[in-house]
């Protein structure tokens, strides 16, 4: 899923400072699952902003609405009634949702209430880890199902580099961030699968054009013939 | 040694002094200079001069430890102007394949003949930790790009390169990194990619290096690539201890640390240890030379090289007439109390 973290309230207060009536828009997709931008978080943020603003003697009116997905035009249409009443929107969806909702209502300024972090998995309570960077040319078949682009700090295709030791990446600091060496993980997995020979193959240079936007994806079989 | 000289003439890939020395079968000795963090060649000239006639080729590190430094190719050209032979280090962290190939063309046109291909330390270690790490290629892909430029006369994209650069291609390998069993295999990948010589991560744990060389010989790699272990005089016991625990990918043996700790004069002991390790390396089957990497202590290279009996150098520029040691270097020796080193038994 797409993992996001909430922005500090102070930052959001700065963004909405000029406005008197604001909509906070949540999303029931990934950001609900990672407990950052669902109905509950919309409610919490709304109260925080209301409180802060009344304390400053500058009250603000806040509307709250959460829909199924903000990366979907159909659901975004449902925000219409509320959007028409406000000066600005704060979206708690991922970067895609924020932009897509903004595109739907171009006359209303929209602000990010979250920092979109990664495509990751919830590996433990309150802990997420990145697993994919959407590079556009998946090499998991060569690397035992573990992504070198994401899990190696240098995205090396022929690792591990000389900094790998005791299973840790060279950027890992026990005090701060404990980062496993992605290539050690690949080695261990291939070893367990009896496929270590794969590590002997040189993986050629990558076509990063596939990994770099703006990317579009068209499926002729699904597009509507509008002629 | 003489045996190698009797061999029929081989076609050299680059014609560099470094290549000639390796090919001749004579024991290679290379040095290293870290370009400074300022717009001045003083440092490069000072240490280049100190190594003049005493090493076959001098590595110029490329933004070492991810700190912004004077460019390695500019420092390499400075050495050429001084009549010395540079070994241009190139890391994948700071440049994409366009920039790397363009630097390779320029460096070769200016006379650079050796290049050492590396991944590079992660940018987060350096003085611009928030910069964007490039890693368009990894070190193995870089090696292959330099080889294709040389042997196939084509750029990475496959298009023809006229007046293509013909480098002697180096790589690094770390016998102390994990997984240990894979390290020799990874060296083999570098050979397949096109590496002609390897300079290893510095050896501060001889036992592990000996084990690594066993793995290398099992695979017959020493017959396919020239191997120079990296040897680093370590200034103090404290630094050795730090490297033992604080530097990722490094192993420092207890013996190494203790020899420095127990010594009366730590600096002399550091030089002795390096000389001792050089001599041990000379006994290891498959080792073709040594790379003396006196990081931030370049001035002691002449001492170590002479003490280890590696002079005169067979093919090095100015081999029969090494540059006199300058007063500035002598003052540095005196300050570290190593000035009487060569006179000691
Ligand atoms: S190789 Fe690319 S697509 Fe596959 S998991 Fe990694 S980043 Fe994602
Ligand atoms: S230590 Fe491992 S994960 Fe870290 S950069 Fe090197 S190969 Fe990649």
PDB file of N, CA and C in Angstrom, chain A residues 13 16-22 47-62:
ATOM      1  N   UNK A  13      -1.618  24.452  10.005  1.00  0.00           N
ATOM      2  CA  UNK A  13      -2.174  25.731  10.457  1.00  0.00           C
ATOM      3  C   UNK A  13      -1.637  26.879   9.615  1.00  0.00           C
ATOM      4  N   UNK A  16      -3.482  26.962   6.257  1.00  0.00           N
ATOM      5  CA  UNK A  16      -4.877  27.416   6.264  1.00  0.00           C
ATOM      6  C   UNK A  16      -5.044  28.780   6.942  1.00  0.00           C
ATOM      7  N   UNK A  17      -3.921  29.384   7.315  1.00  0.00           N
ATOM      8  CA  UNK A  17      -3.988  30.658   8.043  1.00  0.00           C
ATOM      9  C   UNK A  17      -4.884  31.705   7.372  1.00  0.00           C
ATOM     10  N   UNK A  18      -4.826  31.864   6.039  1.00  0.00           N
ATOM     11  CA  UNK A  18      -5.651  32.934   5.444  1.00  0.00           C
ATOM     12  C   UNK A  18      -7.140  32.589   5.335  1.00  0.00           C
ATOM     13  N   UNK A  19      -7.533  31.373   5.678  1.00  0.00           N
ATOM     14  CA  UNK A  19      -8.901  30.938   5.371  1.00  0.00           C
ATOM     15  C   UNK A  19      -9.811  30.845   6.598  1.00  0.00           C
ATOM     16  N   UNK A  20     -11.115  31.017   6.321  1.00  0.00           N
ATOM     17  CA  UNK A  20     -12.119  31.004   7.390  1.00  0.00           C
ATOM     18  C   UNK A  20     -12.933  29.718   7.384  1.00  0.00           C
ATOM     19  N   UNK A  21     -12.998  29.076   6.199  1.00  0.00           N
ATOM     20  CA  UNK A  21     -13.805  27.855   6.110  1.00  0.00           C
ATOM     21  C   UNK A  21     -13.062  26.842   5.227  1.00  0.00           C
ATOM     22  N   UNK A  22     -12.788  25.685   5.815  1.00  0.00           N
ATOM     23  CA  UNK A  22     -11.929  24.719   5.145  1.00  0.00           C
ATOM     24  C   UNK A  22     -12.548  23.321   5.212  1.00  0.00           C
ATOM     25  N   UNK A  47     -10.477  18.896  14.898  1.00  0.00           N
ATOM     26  CA  UNK A  47     -10.569  19.446  16.262  1.00  0.00           C
ATOM     27  C   UNK A  47      -9.307  20.225  16.610  1.00  0.00           C
ATOM     28  N   UNK A  48      -8.151  19.689  16.231  1.00  0.00           N
ATOM     29  CA  UNK A  48      -6.886  20.379  16.562  1.00  0.00           C
ATOM     30  C   UNK A  48      -6.851  21.765  15.936  1.00  0.00           C
ATOM     31  N   UNK A  49      -7.263  21.836  14.672  1.00  0.00           N
ATOM     32  CA  UNK A  49      -7.221  23.134  13.987  1.00  0.00           C
ATOM     33  C   UNK A  49      -8.235  24.103  14.611  1.00  0.00           C
ATOM     34  N   UNK A  50      -9.456  23.576  14.850  1.00  0.00           N
ATOM     35  CA  UNK A  50     -10.490  24.435  15.460  1.00  0.00           C
ATOM     36  C   UNK A  50      -9.994  24.998  16.779  1.00  0.00           C
ATOM     37  N   UNK A  51      -9.432  24.127  17.612  1.00  0.00           N
ATOM     38  CA  UNK A  51      -8.969  24.546  18.932  1.00  0.00           C
ATOM     39  C   UNK A  51      -7.876  25.597  18.829  1.00  0.00           C
ATOM     40  N   UNK A  52      -6.904  25.305  17.987  1.00  0.00           N
ATOM     41  CA  UNK A  52      -5.765  26.234  17.851  1.00  0.00           C
ATOM     42  C   UNK A  52      -6.241  27.600  17.383  1.00  0.00           C
ATOM     43  N   UNK A  53      -7.177  27.572  16.418  1.00  0.00           N
ATOM     44  CA  UNK A  53      -7.629  28.853  15.858  1.00  0.00           C
ATOM     45  C   UNK A  53      -8.494  29.630  16.844  1.00  0.00           C
ATOM     46  N   UNK A  54      -9.356  28.938  17.632  1.00  0.00           N
ATOM     47  CA  UNK A  54     -10.155  29.707  18.591  1.00  0.00           C
ATOM     48  C   UNK A  54      -9.260  30.265  19.686  1.00  0.00           C
ATOM     49  N   UNK A  55      -8.226  29.473  20.042  1.00  0.00           N
ATOM     50  CA  UNK A  55      -7.283  29.974  21.044  1.00  0.00           C
ATOM     51  C   UNK A  55      -6.643  31.280  20.580  1.00  0.00           C
ATOM     52  N   UNK A  56      -6.401  31.364  19.283  1.00  0.00           N
ATOM     53  CA  UNK A  56      -5.794  32.577  18.715  1.00  0.00           C
ATOM     54  C   UNK A  56      -6.814  33.691  18.483  1.00  0.00           C
ATOM     55  N   UNK A  57      -8.057  33.427  18.831  1.00  0.00           N
ATOM     56  CA  UNK A  57      -9.104  34.430  18.600  1.00  0.00           C
ATOM     57  C   UNK A  57      -9.408  34.618  17.127  1.00  0.00           C
ATOM     58  N   UNK A  58      -9.200  33.572  16.357  1.00  0.00           N
ATOM     59  CA  UNK A  58      -9.415  33.643  14.912  1.00  0.00           C
ATOM     60  C   UNK A  58     -10.111  32.353  14.469  1.00  0.00           C
ATOM     61  N   UNK A  59     -11.345  32.172  14.927  1.00  0.00           N
ATOM     62  CA  UNK A  59     -12.008  30.872  14.706  1.00  0.00           C
ATOM     63  C   UNK A  59     -12.154  30.512  13.224  1.00  0.00           C
ATOM     64  N   UNK A  60     -12.204  29.217  12.995  1.00  0.00           N
ATOM     65  CA  UNK A  60     -12.309  28.702  11.629  1.00  0.00           C
ATOM     66  C   UNK A  60     -13.429  27.664  11.600  1.00  0.00           C
ATOM     67  N   UNK A  61     -14.114  27.605  10.481  1.00  0.00           N
ATOM     68  CA  UNK A  61     -15.160  26.581  10.351  1.00  0.00           C
ATOM     69  C   UNK A  61     -14.585  25.433   9.528  1.00  0.00           C
ATOM     70  N   UNK A  62     -14.758  24.228  10.016  1.00  0.00           N
ATOM     71  CA  UNK A  62     -14.178  23.084   9.316  1.00  0.00           C
ATOM     72  C   UNK A  62     -15.235  22.045   8.977  1.00  0.00           C
TER      73      UNK A  62
END
